[in-house]
Amino acid sequence: MLFNSFDFLFFLPTVFILYWFVCNRNLKYQNLLLLISSYIFYGYWDWRFLGLILLSTIVDYFVGLKIFNNAKKNTAKKWLILSIFFNLGLLGFFKYFNFFIDSWVDLMTGMGFPITYTWTLNIILPVGISFYTFQTMSYSLDIYNKKLKPTKDFFGFAAFVSFFPQLVAGPIERASNLLPQILHKRTFNYDQAIIGMRLILWGLFKKIVVADSLAPIVNDIFAHYDQYNGGILLLGAICFGFQIYGDFSGYSDIAIGVAKLFGIHLMTNFNFPYFSRNIGEFWRRWHISLSTWFRDYLYIPLGGSKVSIPIALRNVFIIFLVSGFWHGANWTFIAWGFYHAALFIPSFLNKKNRKYITTNTDHFFPDYKELINIITTFLLVTIGWVFFRADNISIAIDIIKKIILNFDFSIYHHPENRRMIDYIFAVSIMLTVEYILHKKHKIITYFNKYQYLRYSLYASLVFAIFIASSEHKDVSFIYFQF
Amino acid sequence: MKYFILKTLGFTIFLLLFLEIIIRILHFYNDVPLRMIDDYGNEKWVPFQEGYFYTGTKKETVSKYRINNFGFNSTLNYSFNHSDTTKIGLFGDSYIEGFNQDVDQSIGIKIMNKIPIICYEFGFSGYDFASIIHLIETNESKFKVLDRIYIYLNNSDFNRSTYTISNHQKERTNTLISTIYRNFKFLMFLNHNGYIKTIKEKFRFHSKNIDKPNYKIHNINQLINNSHIDWSKVIFIIDSSEIDSLIIQKLNSLAKVLDITNIFSKSKYKTNFGYDKHWNNHGRSLISDFIIRNENNYIQY
């Protein structure tokens, strides 16, 4: 089920009413309701893959208990390895099997040993598999690292694994954050619910008005990259940058907002990444739940930065390459990870990667140096998006070559004959609002003070959503494929 | 919780009011004319209405319409007089109706500007093969003057074997319901942008047969067996890339078929609006030229 569908418009209020008015007296009933709702939510896409979630849930539930109950570190480690093997095996089979076979065939053919018969399978990628397998792995890892005690409440644990707001596209929650909230009685919090509603509205705006509206432009430019000059290809890459941000951060906002309606707090996934002043800051603000997951469960166990420089560099490359590979079974994602590692290394070596930890809220408008840093970081990230979006690496390189060598300012016509100015307007609204929130400007207090001003803004957003949504109804989220 | 629900309800009321006002101010609704069902059960527009129609969700195109004395979008009032001038009738759905283009740029006008004939246009949104046959049959005495009858059909026009007026059609011509609907511009906006249709489709049962060619051919057979139309006058206009070949064969056995696929696919310019699949001015010019070329086979200057 999509957040931006009519089905969800009926689904959410129904679950909300049942949750707070029918099941509110008993935590077990509330969790059971969450579990059933989550399975309905997921089953709407393809009920057959519910078996995978259930299997992953059962395995990690028992592994968690086994790890905790084994005093011997070695035995506990074996159980942990079982959990990791199972989850990565699931991911490997459904997501990477064909990629490995194809790459093997390409390698052998390249070495002069052509393979005519291949064993690729016609596998459907289960939606959200990369998200929930990582979430369940974090449970076993946290128990192993003594950060968490396992639960004996199977339904509570199953509700944690499949919690519908963040099941298919994150944020990837740590068991240590989400599970205790699931296992303890929730109380309705008015302020949190209002914040949740605002996040849902803003997320829908970013998804429908920005991301879905830009999709035809991006699809057209990337599909006909050979017919366009560098200027238009750069426009395509910039539009994709805003599309993927609107799509993914929009999803995260809606997920966090919906969770708040159920009294659950999910972690922040995006923190205004396009206002970052260097790549290090960008990665602290983009897909935070994934980057911190890799940091805590991969980078730090490998030694992090507190090792010799060559090992630290290796660790940086590993974390970026794995992060790229997590997104999909294609060399383009690995190249994207490599590209970001290459951008990150210089500031890492100069120890400037943690230069911008906090947002500068002293002044609203950036000074020229800050502005140049923001624009440079944005452009570098935008070039990286070409690898992310292109069908293969050679196309990505062709596009980047054209952007650099064949740059020209020319007019682009929308593939559906629509007015381009509308999209510039939509993106400008998104950036302005996010910039105000990013800088915590005092204008926010005016909105909090005057109800009708606030309501008018919300209603204008709803109107924009209605207008944009009638062009492209029920468009899926990009990150569902990861 | 109680306060949250009350506040949500309060905001919902504010939202509805806000949307109603903003849609009125920005004129994001269509002056869709009033509908009627005539004495013979044909759905038409109430005669002599004028207004503006917008195409595209963001009002990309605004066009003028005029409903004539016979209930169709045309600058001509139809007299059906007997005279020596060649007369043709152009039947079809919204593509022929042409609300997306100023009425003085309609396909009929484009034809009449180039060759000395009279072109009556009978396009109406939602008309299918059954509606067109019913319209022709029930106006047989008037349509006798037509030398040729052009019928534009697409794949979705063969889903009925008999003509009936649905409850939905009756409801929308009901003065009370129509008045209520017309006074809620937000509702008109939702309807025009397909939201109401989407919701209805969620609860509608779809026949599994609806896309099968044999089912459509069965419907065509039923319709022609019960009609008394002079098929020698009829010329079908179709896009063969969108209609099953079995259906085309059936239509060919009944009357002459003109295929617009090639002229559209070879066009250097876009033939529709892009944001809307209806023909744009160029598309309409191509259709009118196509009909003119066919008419030149009959007319002696």
PDB file of N, CA and C in Angstrom, chain A residues 408-461:
ATOM      1  N   ASP A 408      25.945  23.647 -22.716  1.00  0.00           N
ATOM      2  CA  ASP A 408      25.326  24.710 -23.506  1.00  0.00           C
ATOM      3  C   ASP A 408      24.014  25.086 -22.823  1.00  0.00           C
ATOM      4  N   PHE A 409      23.716  26.383 -22.806  1.00  0.00           N
ATOM      5  CA  PHE A 409      22.420  26.808 -22.251  1.00  0.00           C
ATOM      6  C   PHE A 409      21.376  26.727 -23.355  1.00  0.00           C
ATOM      7  N   SER A 410      20.441  25.846 -23.242  1.00  0.00           N
ATOM      8  CA  SER A 410      19.369  25.798 -24.244  1.00  0.00           C
ATOM      9  C   SER A 410      18.047  25.531 -23.521  1.00  0.00           C
ATOM     10  N   ILE A 411      16.965  25.780 -24.238  1.00  0.00           N
ATOM     11  CA  ILE A 411      15.645  25.649 -23.607  1.00  0.00           C
ATOM     12  C   ILE A 411      15.207  24.187 -23.641  1.00  0.00           C
ATOM     13  N   TYR A 412      14.702  23.736 -22.502  1.00  0.00           N
ATOM     14  CA  TYR A 412      14.186  22.371 -22.430  1.00  0.00           C
ATOM     15  C   TYR A 412      12.662  22.409 -22.437  1.00  0.00           C
ATOM     16  N   HIS A 413      12.069  21.564 -23.276  1.00  0.00           N
ATOM     17  CA  HIS A 413      10.602  21.487 -23.323  1.00  0.00           C
ATOM     18  C   HIS A 413      10.134  20.243 -22.573  1.00  0.00           C
ATOM     19  N   HIS A 414       9.174  20.451 -21.708  1.00  0.00           N
ATOM     20  CA  HIS A 414       8.641  19.341 -20.907  1.00  0.00           C
ATOM     21  C   HIS A 414       8.065  18.260 -21.824  1.00  0.00           C
ATOM     22  N   PRO A 415       8.348  16.976 -21.530  1.00  0.00           N
ATOM     23  CA  PRO A 415       7.855  15.910 -22.419  1.00  0.00           C
ATOM     24  C   PRO A 415       6.334  15.848 -22.521  1.00  0.00           C
ATOM     25  N   GLU A 416       5.639  16.373 -21.510  1.00  0.00           N
ATOM     26  CA  GLU A 416       4.169  16.378 -21.573  1.00  0.00           C
ATOM     27  C   GLU A 416       3.649  17.783 -21.889  1.00  0.00           C
ATOM     28  N   ASN A 417       4.519  18.622 -22.414  1.00  0.00           N
ATOM     29  CA  ASN A 417       4.122  19.982 -22.836  1.00  0.00           C
ATOM     30  C   ASN A 417       3.716  20.882 -21.683  1.00  0.00           C
ATOM     31  N   ARG A 418       4.092  20.538 -20.481  1.00  0.00           N
ATOM     32  CA  ARG A 418       3.675  21.353 -19.334  1.00  0.00           C
ATOM     33  C   ARG A 418       4.619  22.538 -19.144  1.00  0.00           C
ATOM     34  N   ARG A 419       4.164  23.479 -18.293  1.00  0.00           N
ATOM     35  CA  ARG A 419       4.981  24.673 -18.038  1.00  0.00           C
ATOM     36  C   ARG A 419       6.110  24.332 -17.075  1.00  0.00           C
ATOM     37  N   MET A 420       7.332  24.595 -17.472  1.00  0.00           N
ATOM     38  CA  MET A 420       8.486  24.280 -16.618  1.00  0.00           C
ATOM     39  C   MET A 420       8.512  25.172 -15.374  1.00  0.00           C
ATOM     40  N   ILE A 421       7.982  26.369 -15.510  1.00  0.00           N
ATOM     41  CA  ILE A 421       8.010  27.317 -14.392  1.00  0.00           C
ATOM     42  C   ILE A 421       7.301  26.742 -13.158  1.00  0.00           C
ATOM     43  N   ASP A 422       6.274  25.906 -13.378  1.00  0.00           N
ATOM     44  CA  ASP A 422       5.535  25.312 -12.254  1.00  0.00           C
ATOM     45  C   ASP A 422       6.457  24.457 -11.379  1.00  0.00           C
ATOM     46  N   TYR A 423       7.386  23.763 -12.031  1.00  0.00           N
ATOM     47  CA  TYR A 423       8.273  22.859 -11.292  1.00  0.00           C
ATOM     48  C   TYR A 423       9.349  23.644 -10.537  1.00  0.00           C
ATOM     49  N   ILE A 424       9.792  24.738 -11.185  1.00  0.00           N
ATOM     50  CA  ILE A 424      10.775  25.599 -10.498  1.00  0.00           C
ATOM     51  C   ILE A 424      10.120  26.167  -9.240  1.00  0.00           C
ATOM     52  N   PHE A 425       8.859  26.546  -9.381  1.00  0.00           N
ATOM     53  CA  PHE A 425       8.093  27.096  -8.259  1.00  0.00           C
ATOM     54  C   PHE A 425       7.955  26.055  -7.133  1.00  0.00           C
ATOM     55  N   ALA A 426       7.625  24.835  -7.502  1.00  0.00           N
ATOM     56  CA  ALA A 426       7.431  23.770  -6.498  1.00  0.00           C
ATOM     57  C   ALA A 426       8.729  23.496  -5.741  1.00  0.00           C
ATOM     58  N   VAL A 427       9.834  23.391  -6.484  1.00  0.00           N
ATOM     59  CA  VAL A 427      11.134  23.115  -5.840  1.00  0.00           C
ATOM     60  C   VAL A 427      11.523  24.300  -4.950  1.00  0.00           C
ATOM     61  N   SER A 428      11.253  25.529  -5.440  1.00  0.00           N
ATOM     62  CA  SER A 428      11.594  26.724  -4.648  1.00  0.00           C
ATOM     63  C   SER A 428      10.837  26.737  -3.326  1.00  0.00           C
ATOM     64  N   ILE A 429       9.573  26.362  -3.366  1.00  0.00           N
ATOM     65  CA  ILE A 429       8.791  26.321  -2.117  1.00  0.00           C
ATOM     66  C   ILE A 429       9.414  25.313  -1.149  1.00  0.00           C
ATOM     67  N   MET A 430       9.746  24.142  -1.683  1.00  0.00           N
ATOM     68  CA  MET A 430      10.335  23.106  -0.820  1.00  0.00           C
ATOM     69  C   MET A 430      11.637  23.611  -0.185  1.00  0.00           C
ATOM     70  N   LEU A 431      12.491  24.211  -1.014  1.00  0.00           N
ATOM     71  CA  LEU A 431      13.786  24.671  -0.493  1.00  0.00           C
ATOM     72  C   LEU A 431      13.606  25.818   0.501  1.00  0.00           C
ATOM     73  N   THR A 432      12.677  26.734   0.198  1.00  0.00           N
ATOM     74  CA  THR A 432      12.468  27.875   1.105  1.00  0.00           C
ATOM     75  C   THR A 432      11.985  27.400   2.476  1.00  0.00           C
ATOM     76  N   VAL A 433      10.959  26.548   2.458  1.00  0.00           N
ATOM     77  CA  VAL A 433      10.413  26.053   3.739  1.00  0.00           C
ATOM     78  C   VAL A 433      11.494  25.302   4.514  1.00  0.00           C
ATOM     79  N   GLU A 434      12.228  24.438   3.800  1.00  0.00           N
ATOM     80  CA  GLU A 434      13.243  23.645   4.491  1.00  0.00           C
ATOM     81  C   GLU A 434      14.392  24.530   5.003  1.00  0.00           C
ATOM     82  N   TYR A 435      14.689  25.583   4.247  1.00  0.00           N
ATOM     83  CA  TYR A 435      15.762  26.480   4.689  1.00  0.00           C
ATOM     84  C   TYR A 435      15.346  27.223   5.964  1.00  0.00           C
ATOM     85  N   ILE A 436      14.085  27.644   5.989  1.00  0.00           N
ATOM     86  CA  ILE A 436      13.575  28.335   7.189  1.00  0.00           C
ATOM     87  C   ILE A 436      13.627  27.389   8.394  1.00  0.00           C
ATOM     88  N   LEU A 437      13.207  26.149   8.173  1.00  0.00           N
ATOM     89  CA  LEU A 437      13.241  25.166   9.270  1.00  0.00           C
ATOM     90  C   LEU A 437      14.680  24.864   9.676  1.00  0.00           C
ATOM     91  N   HIS A 438      15.549  24.773   8.676  1.00  0.00           N
ATOM     92  CA  HIS A 438      16.963  24.476   8.911  1.00  0.00           C
ATOM     93  C   HIS A 438      17.611  25.574   9.762  1.00  0.00           C
ATOM     94  N   LYS A 439      17.272  26.818   9.439  1.00  0.00           N
ATOM     95  CA  LYS A 439      17.869  27.950  10.154  1.00  0.00           C
ATOM     96  C   LYS A 439      17.087  28.330  11.417  1.00  0.00           C
ATOM     97  N   LYS A 440      15.994  27.625  11.633  1.00  0.00           N
ATOM     98  CA  LYS A 440      15.125  27.890  12.801  1.00  0.00           C
ATOM     99  C   LYS A 440      14.768  29.386  12.863  1.00  0.00           C
ATOM    100  N   HIS A 441      14.357  29.943  11.756  1.00  0.00           N
ATOM    101  CA  HIS A 441      14.091  31.381  11.654  1.00  0.00           C
ATOM    102  C   HIS A 441      12.867  31.760  12.486  1.00  0.00           C
ATOM    103  N   LYS A 442      12.843  33.028  12.929  1.00  0.00           N
ATOM    104  CA  LYS A 442      11.758  33.463  13.827  1.00  0.00           C
ATOM    105  C   LYS A 442      10.384  33.491  13.146  1.00  0.00           C
ATOM    106  N   ILE A 443      10.376  33.415  11.801  1.00  0.00           N
ATOM    107  CA  ILE A 443       9.097  33.381  11.086  1.00  0.00           C
ATOM    108  C   ILE A 443       8.253  32.186  11.568  1.00  0.00           C
ATOM    109  N   ILE A 444       8.920  31.130  12.013  1.00  0.00           N
ATOM    110  CA  ILE A 444       8.218  29.927  12.501  1.00  0.00           C
ATOM    111  C   ILE A 444       7.320  30.299  13.686  1.00  0.00           C
ATOM    112  N   THR A 445       7.806  31.219  14.524  1.00  0.00           N
ATOM    113  CA  THR A 445       7.003  31.594  15.701  1.00  0.00           C
ATOM    114  C   THR A 445       5.715  32.315  15.286  1.00  0.00           C
ATOM    115  N   TYR A 446       5.787  33.086  14.176  1.00  0.00           N
ATOM    116  CA  TYR A 446       4.565  33.741  13.694  1.00  0.00           C
ATOM    117  C   TYR A 446       3.523  32.701  13.292  1.00  0.00           C
ATOM    118  N   PHE A 447       4.022  31.658  12.625  1.00  0.00           N
ATOM    119  CA  PHE A 447       3.094  30.607  12.194  1.00  0.00           C
ATOM    120  C   PHE A 447       2.499  29.879  13.392  1.00  0.00           C
ATOM    121  N   ASN A 448       3.306  29.703  14.416  1.00  0.00           N
ATOM    122  CA  ASN A 448       2.786  29.032  15.608  1.00  0.00           C
ATOM    123  C   ASN A 448       1.789  29.919  16.349  1.00  0.00           C
ATOM    124  N   LYS A 449       1.976  31.239  16.217  1.00  0.00           N
ATOM    125  CA  LYS A 449       1.142  32.181  16.957  1.00  0.00           C
ATOM    126  C   LYS A 449      -0.223  32.389  16.290  1.00  0.00           C
ATOM    127  N   TYR A 450      -0.205  32.542  14.963  1.00  0.00           N
ATOM    128  CA  TYR A 450      -1.460  32.858  14.253  1.00  0.00           C
ATOM    129  C   TYR A 450      -2.026  31.613  13.581  1.00  0.00           C
ATOM    130  N   GLN A 451      -3.120  31.127  14.159  1.00  0.00           N
ATOM    131  CA  GLN A 451      -3.677  29.865  13.702  1.00  0.00           C
ATOM    132  C   GLN A 451      -4.145  29.928  12.241  1.00  0.00           C
ATOM    133  N   TYR A 452      -4.802  31.032  11.864  1.00  0.00           N
ATOM    134  CA  TYR A 452      -5.363  31.085  10.515  1.00  0.00           C
ATOM    135  C   TYR A 452      -4.279  31.190   9.446  1.00  0.00           C
ATOM    136  N   LEU A 453      -3.166  31.815   9.820  1.00  0.00           N
ATOM    137  CA  LEU A 453      -2.023  31.876   8.908  1.00  0.00           C
ATOM    138  C   LEU A 453      -1.482  30.463   8.685  1.00  0.00           C
ATOM    139  N   ARG A 454      -1.397  29.740   9.794  1.00  0.00           N
ATOM    140  CA  ARG A 454      -0.895  28.364   9.752  1.00  0.00           C
ATOM    141  C   ARG A 454      -1.843  27.468   8.946  1.00  0.00           C
ATOM    142  N   TYR A 455      -3.125  27.601   9.254  1.00  0.00           N
ATOM    143  CA  TYR A 455      -4.127  26.784   8.562  1.00  0.00           C
ATOM    144  C   TYR A 455      -4.132  27.082   7.063  1.00  0.00           C
ATOM    145  N   SER A 456      -3.961  28.368   6.725  1.00  0.00           N
ATOM    146  CA  SER A 456      -3.965  28.736   5.302  1.00  0.00           C
ATOM    147  C   SER A 456      -2.775  28.113   4.582  1.00  0.00           C
ATOM    148  N   LEU A 457      -1.641  28.072   5.273  1.00  0.00           N
ATOM    149  CA  LEU A 457      -0.462  27.447   4.662  1.00  0.00           C
ATOM    150  C   LEU A 457      -0.711  25.954   4.442  1.00  0.00           C
ATOM    151  N   TYR A 458      -1.266  25.297   5.464  1.00  0.00           N
ATOM    152  CA  TYR A 458      -1.556  23.862   5.329  1.00  0.00           C
ATOM    153  C   TYR A 458      -2.534  23.623   4.176  1.00  0.00           C
ATOM    154  N   ALA A 459      -3.577  24.459   4.130  1.00  0.00           N
ATOM    155  CA  ALA A 459      -4.602  24.277   3.094  1.00  0.00           C
ATOM    156  C   ALA A 459      -4.008  24.520   1.699  1.00  0.00           C
ATOM    157  N   SER A 460      -3.074  25.476   1.607  1.00  0.00           N
ATOM    158  CA  SER A 460      -2.417  25.722   0.312  1.00  0.00           C
ATOM    159  C   SER A 460      -1.601  24.504  -0.108  1.00  0.00           C
ATOM    160  N   LEU A 461      -0.957  23.875   0.870  1.00  0.00           N
ATOM    161  CA  LEU A 461      -0.187  22.663   0.552  1.00  0.00           C
ATOM    162  C   LEU A 461      -1.122  21.553   0.065  1.00  0.00           C
TER     163      LEU A 461
END
